[in-house]
Amino acid sequence: MPETFGGNYTLISACRSCGSPRLSPVIDLGPMPLSDALVAPGSDRSREPKYPLSVVFCEDCSLLQILETVDARVLFGADYPYYSSFSDRLVEHARQNVEGIMELTGVDGSSLVVEIASNDGYLLQWFVKAGVPVLGVDPAPGPAAAASARGIPTLNQFFDLALAKRIRGEKKAADVIIGNNVLAHVPDLNGFVAAMAELLAEDGTIVMEFPYVRDLIEQREFDTIYHEHHCYFSVGSVQGLFRRHGLELIRVEHHDIHGGSLRVHFSRHGDPDPDVGRILEMEAESGMHHFDYYRDFARAVEDIRSDLVELLDSLLEGGARLAAYGAAAKGAILVNSCGIGDRIEYVVDRNDHKQGLEMPGASIPIVGPPHLVEDPPDYLLILAWNFKDEIMGQQAAFSEHGGRFVIPIPAPTVH
């Protein structure tokens, strides 16, 4: 299949955060399809685009990042299929997050909470139920429309400095700005943080959540690397980015969602929580701000890929049938980088926006959960392994009837 070049794809030559040209290669996954570019059945697969996907480490600010930048309008276009509300665990995680923010910040009916990349309103709904005024911003038309239909005010736009000034002028400065799993999606990090600083009230708080690079490296979560994720943050690298714009890191929390995530709080004023110093010290002691920490990642990934292929082939050679669960972005990377698309009969997903389509880069049909009952395989490879407990609980009947689950990360195992 051809790689796509030209207007939809560029290469960086300097760090997305600090501008340093000292970028050291960590891993090259080769040409990969866009993870959320699901394909209609019968499409001409020879014309399906693939883009290079390579990761580098900034020797000056320690930010891990991909070299490639695909046009955001291509990544988050009209067919963007990710709807957060289909994960019960993610919705509950959001509810608990909102409760914590309300307790820490004291927002009420006179406040304004703005969420960037608000998706289908899965998080802002909890503020609305508490009587706190909100505004969502999301560039993907489908999820933004779903949020608006739920009564959550949502702007279907990309967030930038011009929009920040407009919101501040038409409404007010934001008392809280939230961004869950959006910071990594932004190619222009400094422009994005500058826009948040413009919108933030003088005594406001920014709360960001994103996958933690330490979990990615140590748990070998290579399938978290895809074109939508431009960057992979440590506490040290994100602190430097926000400090450049007059925002100080005051709180850090580690959560196990999405295979390990950080939730960080920034403000213009205030003293850091003691945990900030502790986690920065831990990162320094573990060597996370030096290239040696990342040097062996590519070799570890190759071990996972070869072990998974060997495991699946042994099951199939024994006469077993194999399907998968979770048509997730990370699943597309795992399937394509391991070359296992021809081994999987179908992929199950609860998201009806994905059902009836096929996985990118591999002609695997996406079906709804009833198909798993109607035509059960012997083994179910959980591609959305970050929600493996939720999925295994929902599909208890599958295992009760003799089905087994295969978990690929951090090492291929059968449950």
mmCIF file of N, CA and C in Angstrom, residues 157-219:
data_model
loop_
_atom_site.group_PDB
_atom_site.id
_atom_site.type_symbol
_atom_site.label_atom_id
_atom_site.label_comp_id
_atom_site.label_asym_id
_atom_site.label_seq_id
_atom_site.Cartn_x
_atom_site.Cartn_y
_atom_site.Cartn_z
ATOM 1 N N GLN A 157 -15.290 23.286 16.927
ATOM 2 C CA GLN A 157 -14.129 23.992 16.400
ATOM 3 C C GLN A 157 -12.856 23.453 17.020
ATOM 4 N N PHE A 158 -11.731 23.771 16.386
ATOM 5 C CA PHE A 158 -10.437 23.548 17.013
ATOM 6 C C PHE A 158 -10.191 24.702 17.985
ATOM 7 N N PHE A 159 -9.575 24.390 19.107
ATOM 8 C CA PHE A 159 -9.271 25.404 20.106
ATOM 9 C C PHE A 159 -7.955 26.084 19.765
ATOM 10 N N ASP A 160 -7.970 27.421 19.692
ATOM 11 C CA ASP A 160 -6.751 28.173 19.441
ATOM 12 C C ASP A 160 -6.873 29.542 20.110
ATOM 13 N N LEU A 161 -5.878 30.390 19.898
ATOM 14 C CA LEU A 161 -5.838 31.689 20.574
ATOM 15 C C LEU A 161 -7.026 32.553 20.186
ATOM 16 N N ALA A 162 -7.390 32.549 18.910
ATOM 17 C CA ALA A 162 -8.521 33.368 18.468
ATOM 18 C C ALA A 162 -9.810 32.929 19.146
ATOM 19 N N LEU A 163 -10.029 31.630 19.265
ATOM 20 C CA LEU A 163 -11.239 31.138 19.921
ATOM 21 C C LEU A 163 -11.207 31.445 21.412
ATOM 22 N N ALA A 164 -10.029 31.331 22.026
ATOM 23 C CA ALA A 164 -9.909 31.655 23.452
ATOM 24 C C ALA A 164 -10.319 33.103 23.709
ATOM 25 N N LYS A 165 -9.864 34.024 22.863
ATOM 26 C CA LYS A 165 -10.214 35.443 23.021
ATOM 27 C C LYS A 165 -11.704 35.659 22.797
ATOM 28 N N ARG A 166 -12.266 34.917 21.837
ATOM 29 C CA ARG A 166 -13.695 35.070 21.557
ATOM 30 C C ARG A 166 -14.541 34.591 22.732
ATOM 31 N N ILE A 167 -14.190 33.435 23.291
ATOM 32 C CA ILE A 167 -14.947 32.916 24.444
ATOM 33 C C ILE A 167 -14.851 33.889 25.609
ATOM 34 N N ARG A 168 -13.656 34.382 25.861
ATOM 35 C CA ARG A 168 -13.466 35.318 26.974
ATOM 36 C C ARG A 168 -14.280 36.598 26.756
ATOM 37 N N GLY A 169 -14.336 37.065 25.515
ATOM 38 C CA GLY A 169 -15.073 38.284 25.230
ATOM 39 C C GLY A 169 -16.575 38.104 25.272
ATOM 40 N N GLU A 170 -17.067 36.970 24.758
ATOM 41 C CA GLU A 170 -18.504 36.747 24.686
ATOM 42 C C GLU A 170 -19.086 36.184 25.973
ATOM 43 N N LYS A 171 -18.281 35.488 26.735
ATOM 44 C CA LYS A 171 -18.762 34.898 27.985
ATOM 45 C C LYS A 171 -18.002 35.496 29.167
ATOM 46 N N LYS A 172 -16.912 34.858 29.545
ATOM 47 C CA LYS A 172 -16.049 35.331 30.624
ATOM 48 C C LYS A 172 -14.794 34.464 30.620
ATOM 49 N N ALA A 173 -13.834 34.849 31.428
ATOM 50 C CA ALA A 173 -12.657 33.994 31.589
ATOM 51 C C ALA A 173 -13.071 32.690 32.260
ATOM 52 N N ALA A 174 -12.374 31.629 31.939
ATOM 53 C CA ALA A 174 -12.726 30.317 32.475
ATOM 54 C C ALA A 174 -12.137 30.129 33.874
ATOM 55 N N ASP A 175 -12.977 29.705 34.791
ATOM 56 C CA ASP A 175 -12.498 29.394 36.144
ATOM 57 C C ASP A 175 -11.761 28.062 36.160
ATOM 58 N N VAL A 176 -12.199 27.150 35.320
ATOM 59 C CA VAL A 176 -11.524 25.854 35.172
ATOM 60 C C VAL A 176 -11.482 25.518 33.681
ATOM 61 N N ILE A 177 -10.316 25.104 33.212
ATOM 62 C CA ILE A 177 -10.159 24.573 31.855
ATOM 63 C C ILE A 177 -9.723 23.122 31.989
ATOM 64 N N ILE A 178 -10.436 22.240 31.316
ATOM 65 C CA ILE A 178 -10.150 20.805 31.391
ATOM 66 C C ILE A 178 -9.752 20.308 30.011
ATOM 67 N N GLY A 179 -8.759 19.437 29.966
ATOM 68 C CA GLY A 179 -8.368 18.787 28.719
ATOM 69 C C GLY A 179 -7.968 17.357 28.998
ATOM 70 N N ASN A 180 -8.864 16.420 28.725
ATOM 71 C CA ASN A 180 -8.563 15.003 28.938
ATOM 72 C C ASN A 180 -8.148 14.369 27.622
ATOM 73 N N ASN A 181 -6.935 13.861 27.572
ATOM 74 C CA ASN A 181 -6.415 13.186 26.392
ATOM 75 C C ASN A 181 -6.518 14.076 25.156
ATOM 76 N N VAL A 182 -6.126 15.338 25.329
ATOM 77 C CA VAL A 182 -6.063 16.251 24.191
ATOM 78 C C VAL A 182 -4.668 16.839 24.025
ATOM 79 N N LEU A 183 -3.933 17.029 25.117
ATOM 80 C CA LEU A 183 -2.623 17.670 25.024
ATOM 81 C C LEU A 183 -1.699 16.894 24.082
ATOM 82 N N ALA A 184 -1.779 15.575 24.134
ATOM 83 C CA ALA A 184 -0.950 14.751 23.254
ATOM 84 C C ALA A 184 -1.364 14.868 21.794
ATOM 85 N N HIS A 185 -2.607 15.313 21.551
ATOM 86 C CA HIS A 185 -3.137 15.397 20.188
ATOM 87 C C HIS A 185 -2.755 16.694 19.478
ATOM 88 N N VAL A 186 -2.069 17.595 20.188
ATOM 89 C CA VAL A 186 -1.832 18.939 19.670
ATOM 90 C C VAL A 186 -0.427 19.050 19.071
ATOM 91 N N PRO A 187 -0.308 19.367 17.773
ATOM 92 C CA PRO A 187 1.036 19.523 17.198
ATOM 93 C C PRO A 187 1.715 20.815 17.631
ATOM 94 N N ASP A 188 0.941 21.892 17.797
ATOM 95 C CA ASP A 188 1.496 23.188 18.214
ATOM 96 C C ASP A 188 1.291 23.355 19.712
ATOM 97 N N LEU A 189 2.177 22.761 20.491
ATOM 98 C CA LEU A 189 2.009 22.754 21.945
ATOM 99 C C LEU A 189 2.013 24.161 22.533
ATOM 100 N N ASN A 190 2.959 24.990 22.110
ATOM 101 C CA ASN A 190 3.071 26.320 22.705
ATOM 102 C C ASN A 190 1.879 27.202 22.344
ATOM 103 N N GLY A 191 1.393 27.092 21.122
ATOM 104 C CA GLY A 191 0.207 27.845 20.753
ATOM 105 C C GLY A 191 -1.003 27.415 21.553
ATOM 106 N N PHE A 192 -1.119 26.126 21.811
ATOM 107 C CA PHE A 192 -2.249 25.584 22.558
ATOM 108 C C PHE A 192 -2.219 26.049 24.009
ATOM 109 N N VAL A 193 -1.059 25.950 24.646
ATOM 110 C CA VAL A 193 -0.955 26.364 26.049
ATOM 111 C C VAL A 193 -1.126 27.882 26.164
ATOM 112 N N ALA A 194 -0.603 28.635 25.213
ATOM 113 C CA ALA A 194 -0.796 30.087 25.219
ATOM 114 C C ALA A 194 -2.277 30.438 25.132
ATOM 115 N N ALA A 195 -3.040 29.682 24.345
ATOM 116 C CA ALA A 195 -4.473 29.924 24.223
ATOM 117 C C ALA A 195 -5.192 29.634 25.541
ATOM 118 N N MET A 196 -4.794 28.566 26.222
ATOM 119 C CA MET A 196 -5.397 28.283 27.523
ATOM 120 C C MET A 196 -5.065 29.381 28.523
ATOM 121 N N ALA A 197 -3.822 29.858 28.506
ATOM 122 C CA ALA A 197 -3.423 30.934 29.417
ATOM 123 C C ALA A 197 -4.241 32.200 29.152
ATOM 124 N N GLU A 198 -4.571 32.451 27.894
ATOM 125 C CA GLU A 198 -5.390 33.613 27.532
ATOM 126 C C GLU A 198 -6.806 33.484 28.091
ATOM 127 N N LEU A 199 -7.369 32.301 28.035
ATOM 128 C CA LEU A 199 -8.750 32.081 28.466
ATOM 129 C C LEU A 199 -8.893 31.972 29.977
ATOM 130 N N LEU A 200 -7.828 31.575 30.673
ATOM 131 C CA LEU A 200 -7.917 31.271 32.095
ATOM 132 C C LEU A 200 -8.088 32.525 32.951
ATOM 133 N N ALA A 201 -9.003 32.451 33.900
ATOM 134 C CA ALA A 201 -9.165 33.532 34.877
ATOM 135 C C ALA A 201 -7.897 33.656 35.714
ATOM 136 N N GLU A 202 -7.703 34.828 36.310
ATOM 137 C CA GLU A 202 -6.480 35.090 37.073
ATOM 138 C C GLU A 202 -6.259 34.056 38.165
ATOM 139 N N ASP A 203 -7.337 33.644 38.829
ATOM 140 C CA ASP A 203 -7.225 32.639 39.897
ATOM 141 C C ASP A 203 -7.761 31.280 39.446
ATOM 142 N N GLY A 204 -7.773 31.038 38.132
ATOM 143 C CA GLY A 204 -8.325 29.797 37.592
ATOM 144 C C GLY A 204 -7.354 28.629 37.636
ATOM 145 N N THR A 205 -7.875 27.469 37.253
ATOM 146 C CA THR A 205 -7.111 26.222 37.290
ATOM 147 C C THR A 205 -7.251 25.494 35.960
ATOM 148 N N ILE A 206 -6.144 24.971 35.468
ATOM 149 C CA ILE A 206 -6.146 24.100 34.293
ATOM 150 C C ILE A 206 -5.896 22.674 34.761
ATOM 151 N N VAL A 207 -6.722 21.744 34.282
ATOM 152 C CA VAL A 207 -6.581 20.335 34.649
ATOM 153 C C VAL A 207 -6.417 19.524 33.365
ATOM 154 N N MET A 208 -5.262 18.927 33.204
ATOM 155 C CA MET A 208 -4.957 18.131 32.017
ATOM 156 C C MET A 208 -4.750 16.672 32.411
ATOM 157 N N GLU A 209 -5.187 15.776 31.552
ATOM 158 C CA GLU A 209 -4.948 14.348 31.772
ATOM 159 C C GLU A 209 -4.435 13.738 30.471
ATOM 160 N N PHE A 210 -3.433 12.872 30.586
ATOM 161 C CA PHE A 210 -2.825 12.281 29.391
ATOM 162 C C PHE A 210 -2.059 11.026 29.805
ATOM 163 N N PRO A 211 -1.816 10.104 28.856
ATOM 164 C CA PRO A 211 -1.021 8.916 29.176
ATOM 165 C C PRO A 211 0.377 9.303 29.664
ATOM 166 N N TYR A 212 0.840 8.571 30.671
ATOM 167 C CA TYR A 212 2.134 8.861 31.280
ATOM 168 C C TYR A 212 3.230 8.107 30.538
ATOM 169 N N VAL A 213 4.267 8.814 30.136
ATOM 170 C CA VAL A 213 5.314 8.201 29.338
ATOM 171 C C VAL A 213 6.038 7.088 30.110
ATOM 172 N N ARG A 214 6.083 7.194 31.425
ATOM 173 C CA ARG A 214 6.749 6.126 32.184
ATOM 174 C C ARG A 214 5.995 4.802 32.021
ATOM 175 N N ASP A 215 4.658 4.851 32.081
ATOM 176 C CA ASP A 215 3.873 3.627 31.878
ATOM 177 C C ASP A 215 4.047 3.119 30.453
ATOM 178 N N LEU A 216 4.062 4.022 29.491
ATOM 179 C CA LEU A 216 4.223 3.630 28.097
ATOM 180 C C LEU A 216 5.527 2.852 27.909
ATOM 181 N N ILE A 217 6.612 3.367 28.467
ATOM 182 C CA ILE A 217 7.922 2.732 28.282
ATOM 183 C C ILE A 217 8.054 1.457 29.109
ATOM 184 N N GLU A 218 7.709 1.517 30.376
ATOM 185 C CA GLU A 218 7.960 0.383 31.259
ATOM 186 C C GLU A 218 6.970 -0.760 31.047
ATOM 187 N N GLN A 219 5.745 -0.446 30.597
ATOM 188 C CA GLN A 219 4.763 -1.496 30.306
ATOM 189 C C GLN A 219 4.731 -1.838 28.816
#
